[in-house]
Coordinates of C-alpha atoms in Angstrom, one line a residue:
M3 CA 4.5 -22.9 -2.4
D4 CA 3.5 -19.5 -2.7
A5 CA 5.1 -17.0 -0.2
M6 CA 2.1 -16.1 1.0
R7 CA 1.3 -19.6 2.4
E8 CA 5.0 -20.5 3.0
M9 CA 5.1 -17.3 5.5
L10 CA 2.3 -19.2 7.1
E11 CA 4.1 -22.1 7.6
K12 CA 7.2 -20.5 9.1
R13 CA 4.8 -18.9 11.4
R14 CA 3.5 -22.6 12.5
K15 CA 7.0 -23.8 12.9
G16 CA 7.7 -20.8 15.5
M17 CA 9.7 -18.4 13.4
K18 CA 7.3 -15.6 14.8
F19 CA 9.5 -12.9 13.1
A20 CA 8.4 -14.1 9.9
G21 CA 5.8 -11.7 8.0
I22 CA 5.2 -9.7 4.8
P23 CA 5.0 -6.0 3.7
S24 CA 2.5 -4.9 1.3
F25 CA 3.5 -2.1 -0.8
C26 CA 0.0 -0.4 -1.9
T27 CA 1.1 2.0 -5.1
A28 CA 0.5 2.6 -8.4
N29 CA 3.6 4.8 -9.1
D30 CA 6.0 3.6 -11.3
L31 CA 9.6 5.2 -9.1
V32 CA 8.1 3.6 -5.9
I33 CA 7.2 0.4 -7.4
E34 CA 10.9 -0.1 -8.6
A35 CA 12.2 1.5 -5.8
C36 CA 10.4 -1.2 -4.4
L37 CA 12.0 -4.0 -7.2
K38 CA 14.9 -2.7 -6.9
Q39 CA 15.8 -3.1 -2.8
A40 CA 14.3 -6.6 -3.6
M41 CA 17.0 -7.1 -5.3
R42 CA 19.4 -7.0 -3.0
F43 CA 18.7 -10.1 -1.4
E44 CA 16.1 -12.0 -4.0
D45 CA 13.2 -11.1 -2.1
D46 CA 9.8 -11.7 -3.1
V47 CA 8.0 -8.3 -3.5
L48 CA 4.2 -8.1 -3.0
V49 CA 2.3 -4.7 -4.7
E50 CA -1.1 -3.8 -4.1
A51 CA -3.7 -1.8 -6.2
T52 CA -6.6 -0.7 -4.6
A53 CA -10.0 -0.6 -6.1
N54 CA -9.6 3.4 -6.4
Q55 CA -6.8 2.9 -8.2
V56 CA -7.4 0.1 -10.4
N57 CA -10.7 -1.0 -11.4
Q58 CA -12.6 -2.0 -15.0
F59 CA -13.4 1.5 -15.7
G60 CA -9.6 2.4 -14.9
G61 CA -9.8 4.2 -11.2
Y62 CA -8.0 7.2 -11.1
T63 CA -4.9 5.5 -12.9
G64 CA -6.8 5.1 -16.1
M65 CA -5.6 1.3 -15.5
K66 CA -7.8 -2.1 -15.2
P67 CA -6.4 -5.1 -13.4
A68 CA -4.7 -6.3 -16.3
D69 CA -3.3 -2.9 -17.0
Y70 CA -1.8 -2.6 -13.8
R71 CA -0.1 -6.0 -14.1
D72 CA 1.2 -5.3 -17.4
F73 CA 2.5 -1.9 -16.0
V74 CA 4.4 -3.8 -12.8
Y75 CA 5.6 -6.4 -15.2
E76 CA 7.2 -3.9 -17.5
I77 CA 9.4 -1.5 -14.7
A78 CA 10.2 -5.1 -13.5
D79 CA 11.4 -6.0 -17.3
N80 CA 13.6 -2.6 -17.3
I81 CA 15.6 -3.6 -14.6
G82 CA 15.9 -7.0 -14.6
F83 CA 13.5 -7.9 -12.0
P84 CA 12.2 -11.5 -12.2
R85 CA 8.1 -11.4 -13.0
E86 CA 7.6 -14.5 -10.8
K87 CA 9.4 -13.0 -7.4
I88 CA 6.3 -10.6 -7.7
I89 CA 3.1 -10.9 -5.9
L90 CA 0.0 -9.3 -7.0
G91 CA -2.5 -7.5 -4.8
G92 CA -5.8 -6.5 -4.7
D93 CA -6.9 -4.1 -1.8
H94 CA -10.3 -3.2 -0.7
L95 CA -11.9 -5.0 -3.7
G96 CA -15.7 -4.8 -2.9
P97 CA -18.3 -2.1 -3.9
L98 CA -16.4 0.4 -2.1
T99 CA -15.9 2.3 -5.6
W100 CA -19.8 2.0 -6.1
Q101 CA -21.3 3.4 -2.5
N102 CA -23.8 5.4 -4.2
E103 CA -25.6 2.4 -5.9
P104 CA -27.9 0.4 -4.9
E105 CA -26.8 -3.0 -3.7
K106 CA -27.8 -4.8 -6.6
E107 CA -25.6 -2.7 -9.0
A108 CA -22.8 -2.2 -6.8
M109 CA -22.5 -5.5 -6.1
E110 CA -22.6 -7.1 -9.8
K111 CA -19.5 -4.2 -10.3
A112 CA -18.2 -5.8 -7.1
V113 CA -18.0 -9.2 -8.7
E114 CA -17.0 -8.1 -12.0
L115 CA -14.0 -6.2 -10.4
V116 CA -12.7 -9.0 -8.4
R117 CA -13.1 -11.7 -11.0
L118 CA -10.7 -9.6 -13.2
F119 CA -8.4 -9.2 -10.4
V120 CA -7.8 -13.2 -10.2
L121 CA -7.8 -13.6 -14.3
A122 CA -5.3 -10.9 -14.3
G123 CA -3.0 -13.1 -12.2
F124 CA -3.3 -11.2 -8.5
K125 CA -2.4 -13.7 -5.9
K126 CA -3.3 -11.6 -2.9
I127 CA -6.8 -10.5 -2.5
H128 CA -8.7 -8.5 0.1
L129 CA -12.6 -8.9 0.1
D130 CA -14.1 -5.6 1.4
T131 CA -17.4 -5.6 2.1
S132 CA -17.6 -3.3 4.7
M133 CA -19.3 -0.6 3.2
R134 CA -23.0 1.0 2.8
V135 CA -24.7 0.9 -0.6
A136 CA -27.2 3.4 -1.8
D137 CA -30.3 1.0 -0.2
D138 CA -28.4 -0.1 2.7
P139 CA -29.8 1.6 6.6
A140 CA -27.8 4.9 7.0
D141 CA -28.7 5.3 10.7
R142 CA -27.2 2.0 11.9
P143 CA -24.1 0.0 10.8
L144 CA -24.4 -3.3 8.4
S145 CA -24.6 -6.2 10.0
D146 CA -21.7 -8.7 10.5
E147 CA -24.2 -11.1 8.4
T148 CA -24.7 -8.5 5.6
I149 CA -21.1 -7.8 5.6
A150 CA -20.3 -11.9 5.2
G151 CA -22.8 -12.5 3.0
R152 CA -21.6 -10.0 -0.1
G153 CA -17.7 -11.5 1.2
A154 CA -19.0 -15.1 0.7
V155 CA -20.7 -13.8 -3.4
L156 CA -17.3 -11.8 -4.3
Y157 CA -15.1 -15.0 -3.0
E158 CA -17.4 -17.6 -5.0
A159 CA -16.8 -15.2 -7.9
C160 CA -13.2 -15.3 -7.2
E161 CA -13.1 -19.0 -7.1
N162 CA -15.1 -19.5 -10.7
A163 CA -12.3 -17.0 -12.3
Y164 CA -9.6 -18.8 -10.6
Q165 CA -11.4 -22.0 -11.9
E166 CA -10.8 -20.6 -15.1
L167 CA -7.2 -19.9 -15.0
L168 CA -7.0 -23.8 -13.8
R169 CA -8.3 -24.7 -17.6
E170 CA -5.3 -22.6 -19.1
N171 CA -2.6 -23.5 -16.9
P172 CA -3.1 -26.3 -14.0
G173 CA 0.1 -25.6 -11.9
E174 CA -1.9 -21.7 -12.1
I175 CA -1.3 -20.5 -8.1
R176 CA -4.7 -20.3 -5.7
P177 CA -5.3 -16.7 -4.5
A178 CA -4.9 -16.3 -1.0
F179 CA -7.3 -14.0 0.7
I180 CA -7.8 -11.3 3.5
I181 CA -11.4 -10.5 4.9
G182 CA -12.0 -7.6 7.1
S183 CA -11.4 -4.2 6.8
E184 CA -9.7 -1.2 9.6
V185 CA -11.0 1.5 10.7
P186 CA -11.4 4.5 9.4
I187 CA -11.2 3.9 5.4
P188 CA -8.4 3.4 3.6
G189 CA -5.7 5.8 3.0
G190 CA -5.5 7.7 6.7
A191 CA -7.6 9.5 9.5
Q192 CA -9.5 12.5 7.8
T193 CA -10.0 14.7 11.2
A194 CA -8.0 14.7 14.7
E195 CA -8.0 12.1 17.0
S196 CA -7.4 11.8 20.6
S197 CA -7.2 8.0 20.8
I198 CA -7.2 4.8 17.9
S199 CA -9.4 1.7 19.6
V200 CA -8.0 -1.5 19.1
T201 CA -10.3 -4.3 17.6
E202 CA -11.7 -6.1 20.0
P203 CA -11.0 -10.1 20.4
A204 CA -14.6 -10.9 20.4
D205 CA -15.6 -9.1 16.9
V206 CA -12.5 -11.1 15.6
E207 CA -14.0 -14.1 16.7
N208 CA -17.8 -13.2 15.7
T209 CA -16.3 -12.0 12.3
L210 CA -15.0 -15.3 11.5
A211 CA -17.6 -17.4 12.9
V212 CA -20.2 -15.2 10.8
Y213 CA -17.9 -15.4 7.6
R214 CA -18.0 -19.3 7.9
Q215 CA -21.4 -19.1 8.0
E216 CA -22.2 -17.3 5.2
F217 CA -19.7 -19.5 3.1
A218 CA -21.3 -22.8 4.4
K219 CA -24.4 -21.3 3.3
R220 CA -23.0 -20.8 -0.4
G221 CA -21.4 -24.1 -0.2
L222 CA -17.7 -22.9 0.4
E223 CA -16.7 -25.0 3.1
D224 CA -13.2 -25.2 2.6
A225 CA -12.8 -21.2 1.8
F226 CA -11.1 -20.4 4.7
E227 CA -8.0 -23.1 3.9
N228 CA -7.4 -20.1 1.3
I229 CA -8.5 -17.1 3.6
I230 CA -5.0 -16.3 5.4
G231 CA -5.6 -12.9 7.0
I232 CA -7.9 -10.7 8.7
V233 CA -8.1 -6.9 8.8
V234 CA -7.7 -5.8 12.4
Q235 CA -6.9 -2.2 14.2
P236 CA -4.0 -2.4 16.1
G237 CA -4.0 0.9 17.5
V238 CA -2.4 2.2 14.4
E239 CA -3.2 5.2 12.2
F240 CA -2.3 8.7 10.7
G241 CA -3.8 11.7 10.2
D242 CA -1.9 15.1 8.4
E243 CA 0.2 15.6 11.5
D244 CA -0.5 13.1 13.9
I245 CA 0.6 9.3 14.0
F246 CA -0.5 6.7 16.4
H247 CA 2.6 4.7 17.5
Y248 CA 1.8 1.1 18.1
N249 CA 1.9 0.2 21.5
R250 CA 1.7 -3.8 22.2
V251 CA 0.7 -3.2 25.3
N252 CA -2.4 -1.6 24.3
A253 CA -3.2 -4.1 21.9
V254 CA -2.0 -7.1 24.0
K255 CA -5.8 -8.7 24.0
L256 CA -6.0 -8.8 20.7
T257 CA -2.9 -10.5 19.7
T258 CA -2.6 -12.9 22.6
S259 CA -6.3 -14.3 21.4
M260 CA -5.3 -14.5 18.0
K261 CA -2.3 -17.1 19.0
K262 CA -4.7 -19.8 19.4
Y263 CA -5.1 -19.6 15.1
N264 CA -2.5 -20.8 12.9
N265 CA -3.8 -20.9 10.0
I266 CA -4.8 -17.3 9.7
V267 CA -2.6 -13.7 10.4
M268 CA -3.7 -10.5 10.9
E269 CA -3.3 -7.6 8.6
G270 CA -2.4 -4.3 9.7
H271 CA -3.3 -1.5 7.6
S272 CA -2.4 2.1 8.2
T273 CA 1.2 1.0 9.4
D274 CA 2.7 3.7 7.8
Y275 CA 5.1 6.6 10.0
Q276 CA 5.9 3.5 12.3
S277 CA 9.3 2.8 13.8
P278 CA 11.3 0.0 12.7
K279 CA 11.2 -1.3 16.3
E280 CA 7.3 -0.9 16.3
L281 CA 7.3 -2.7 13.0
K282 CA 9.1 -5.3 14.2
E283 CA 6.9 -5.6 17.4
M284 CA 3.7 -5.8 15.8
V285 CA 5.0 -8.8 13.2
E286 CA 6.3 -10.4 16.8
D287 CA 2.5 -10.2 17.8
G288 CA 0.8 -11.9 15.0
I289 CA 0.2 -8.6 12.8
A290 CA 2.1 -10.2 10.2
I291 CA 1.2 -8.4 6.8
L292 CA 2.5 -4.9 6.7
K293 CA 0.5 -2.9 4.7
V294 CA 2.1 0.7 3.8
G295 CA 0.9 3.4 1.3
P296 CA 0.8 7.0 1.4
A297 CA 4.3 6.9 3.3
L298 CA 5.6 5.4 0.3
T299 CA 4.9 8.8 -2.1
F300 CA 5.7 10.9 0.7
S301 CA 8.9 9.6 0.7
L302 CA 9.5 10.0 -2.7
R303 CA 7.9 13.5 -2.7
E304 CA 10.2 14.4 0.3
G305 CA 13.2 13.5 -2.3
L306 CA 12.1 15.3 -5.2
F307 CA 11.4 18.4 -3.0
A308 CA 15.1 18.1 -1.8
L309 CA 15.9 17.8 -5.6
S310 CA 13.6 20.9 -6.4
L311 CA 15.6 23.1 -4.1
M312 CA 18.9 21.9 -5.4
E313 CA 17.9 22.6 -8.7
K314 CA 16.8 26.1 -7.8
Q315 CA 20.6 26.9 -6.8
L316 CA 22.0 25.3 -9.9
V317 CA 20.0 25.6 -12.7
P318 CA 19.3 29.2 -14.1
V319 CA 16.2 30.2 -14.0
E320 CA 14.5 29.9 -17.0
K321 CA 15.6 26.1 -17.3
Q322 CA 14.3 25.0 -14.2
A323 CA 11.4 22.2 -13.6
N324 CA 9.7 24.0 -10.7
F325 CA 8.6 21.0 -9.5
I326 CA 7.2 22.1 -6.2
E327 CA 4.8 25.0 -7.8
V328 CA 3.8 22.5 -10.6
M329 CA 2.5 20.2 -7.8
E330 CA 0.8 22.9 -5.9
E331 CA -0.7 24.4 -9.3
T332 CA -1.9 20.8 -10.3
M333 CA -3.5 20.6 -6.8
L334 CA -5.2 23.5 -7.0
R335 CA -6.5 23.3 -10.7
N336 CA -8.1 19.5 -9.8
P337 CA -9.1 19.7 -6.0
S338 CA -11.2 16.7 -5.9
N339 CA -8.7 14.4 -4.6
W340 CA -7.6 16.5 -1.8
Q341 CA -10.4 19.6 -0.9
K342 CA -12.7 16.5 1.1
H343 CA -9.7 15.7 3.5
Y344 CA -7.5 19.1 4.2
H345 CA -9.7 21.4 6.4
G346 CA -8.0 24.6 7.7
T347 CA -7.1 28.2 6.7
E348 CA -5.5 28.8 2.8
K349 CA -2.1 28.6 4.6
Q350 CA -3.2 25.7 6.4
L351 CA -4.5 24.1 3.1
A352 CA -1.3 25.1 1.3
N353 CA 1.2 23.3 3.9
K354 CA -1.0 20.3 3.7
R355 CA -1.2 19.8 -0.1
K356 CA 3.1 19.3 0.1
Y357 CA 3.2 17.8 3.6
S358 CA 0.5 15.9 5.2
F359 CA 1.2 12.6 6.2
S360 CA -2.1 11.5 4.1
D361 CA 0.1 12.4 1.5
R362 CA -3.2 13.2 -1.7
C363 CA -0.7 14.2 -3.7
R364 CA -0.3 10.9 -4.6
Y365 CA -2.7 11.2 -6.5
Y366 CA -1.7 13.5 -9.1
F367 CA 2.1 11.8 -10.1
A368 CA 0.4 10.2 -12.9
L369 CA -0.9 13.2 -14.3
P370 CA 1.0 14.8 -17.8
E371 CA 1.9 17.8 -16.1
M372 CA 3.5 16.3 -13.0
K373 CA 5.3 13.4 -15.1
E374 CA 7.0 16.2 -17.5
A375 CA 7.9 18.6 -14.0
V376 CA 9.6 15.1 -12.4
G377 CA 11.2 14.1 -15.9
K378 CA 12.9 17.8 -16.8
L379 CA 13.9 17.7 -12.8
F380 CA 15.9 14.8 -13.4
R381 CA 17.3 15.6 -17.0
N382 CA 18.4 19.5 -14.7
L383 CA 20.4 17.6 -12.4
D384 CA 22.0 15.2 -14.3
E385 CA 23.5 17.9 -16.6
T386 CA 24.5 19.9 -13.7
E387 CA 26.1 17.3 -11.6
I388 CA 25.2 17.9 -7.5
P389 CA 28.1 18.9 -5.3
L390 CA 28.7 16.3 -2.9
S391 CA 28.4 19.5 0.2
M392 CA 25.3 20.5 -1.6
L393 CA 24.2 17.3 -1.6
R394 CA 25.0 16.5 2.1
Q395 CA 22.9 19.7 3.2
Y396 CA 19.6 18.6 1.3
M397 CA 19.8 14.8 1.4
P398 CA 22.3 13.7 4.0
V399 CA 21.0 10.0 3.7
Q400 CA 21.5 9.7 0.2
Y401 CA 25.1 11.9 0.2
V402 CA 26.1 8.6 2.9
K403 CA 25.5 6.5 0.2
V404 CA 27.2 8.2 -2.7
R405 CA 30.2 9.3 -0.6
D406 CA 30.5 5.2 0.1
G407 CA 30.2 4.3 -3.3
I408 CA 27.0 2.8 -3.1
L409 CA 24.6 4.8 -4.5
P410 CA 25.3 6.6 -8.3
R411 CA 24.2 10.3 -7.9
T412 CA 21.7 10.2 -10.8
A413 CA 18.7 12.6 -9.8
R414 CA 16.0 9.4 -10.0
E415 CA 18.6 7.2 -8.2
L416 CA 18.7 9.7 -5.7
A417 CA 14.6 10.4 -5.3
E418 CA 13.9 6.1 -5.4
D419 CA 16.6 5.7 -2.5
C420 CA 14.4 8.1 -0.3
V421 CA 11.9 5.1 -0.5
V422 CA 14.5 2.5 -0.8
H423 CA 15.1 4.2 3.1
L424 CA 11.2 3.1 4.4
I425 CA 11.6 -0.2 2.4
E426 CA 14.1 -0.9 4.7
D427 CA 12.2 -0.5 7.8
Y428 CA 9.6 -2.4 6.6
N429 CA 12.2 -5.3 5.1
Y430 CA 14.0 -5.1 8.6
A431 CA 10.8 -6.0 10.8
T432 CA 9.4 -9.3 8.7
K433 CA 12.8 -11.0 7.3
L434 CA 15.4 -12.6 9.3
N435 CA 17.9 -11.7 6.4
Y436 CA 17.7 -8.1 7.3
M437 CA 17.6 -8.7 10.7
T438 CA 20.8 -10.2 10.7
G439 CA 22.6 -8.8 7.7
D440 CA 24.4 -5.5 7.2
V441 CA 21.6 -3.9 5.3
F442 CA 21.2 -0.3 6.9
C443 CA 23.9 1.7 4.9
C444 CA 23.7 5.1 7.5

């Protein structure tokens, strides 16, 4: 049994702690950190890419689905992490990237998108057809029938691709599917809000009913044997400076209504920046798949900034990598990935480019100038050992681990551990061995 369906089986047996984190990222350092942390307990790791990041045209990472698979596998091979313990996920797969095109063209591309994800071996597929395309009416929301009908088309394309895989390998694991979409769009809220509306139970019921109806129209009555989750809004979100924390009382109508389903769990998007206690409560309440994205690279950026500040004191000016300045210059030269999302005065914009919870700087890490700056920063600090006293000032959590002999005092390990510290929150919330074991070093 694969890890996703095993999680469902545990919950059916009453193990309400069972869940799985979904790490949505295309950053090599973040992925390496996720895999290294998993090696401590021989865990499976779910790593996801969105349709914006990875698609048949390369996405903003320049990678097609097979390229992303090979990218993750190469990182795993380099650190000795077994490939078979990696679950590859595709997130928001649908016409998201082609919303400015008519339905025919957008859906043809979406069909090819999901087909390539399945053929590349991705085992968690989020089918998302909730967005309008060019010839949809702009003055009213899409009907549930339209959304589910398009979702059924994509599911059928996935099933056909899976049958191709079976001809090559009869033991190929069938993908597990997620339906539905959270509000707002991926990556966090773009404007400040006073509250977040929790998904109404009636909306979930209707979504499931309409999907069943549309699947049946295409002869896909058994599709729900492979749909293991539905995306909901449990009342969590984040923006530039704001975090909406999980309140299980506010979500109780939704979570109680979902208890009657033992073959499907809820998936929470935008769970970034929630506390370990809140994440654990979400899993206990049935939100068993916790997707996190921007918080991962936000944590990495925190570590790189801390290293950069130490570099300024330890390395001659003419040799410094100046990562903080390089990041700012890179984002100013290429504003398309933050300009529509950040608002305010020039000073406010400068702060948001560095510190916004929505973390638009994640779009820039793969650019050559950013990779060069990170590499130079690591080399500079490894050639000049960071004093423990300075490490305590700038990276107090990592200082404790270095002091206790748990963490090497190398720049790469220090930066990645900032991500590991976040990952531990998600593993604590979803895995019994983290709840009972001595996993927190500080």
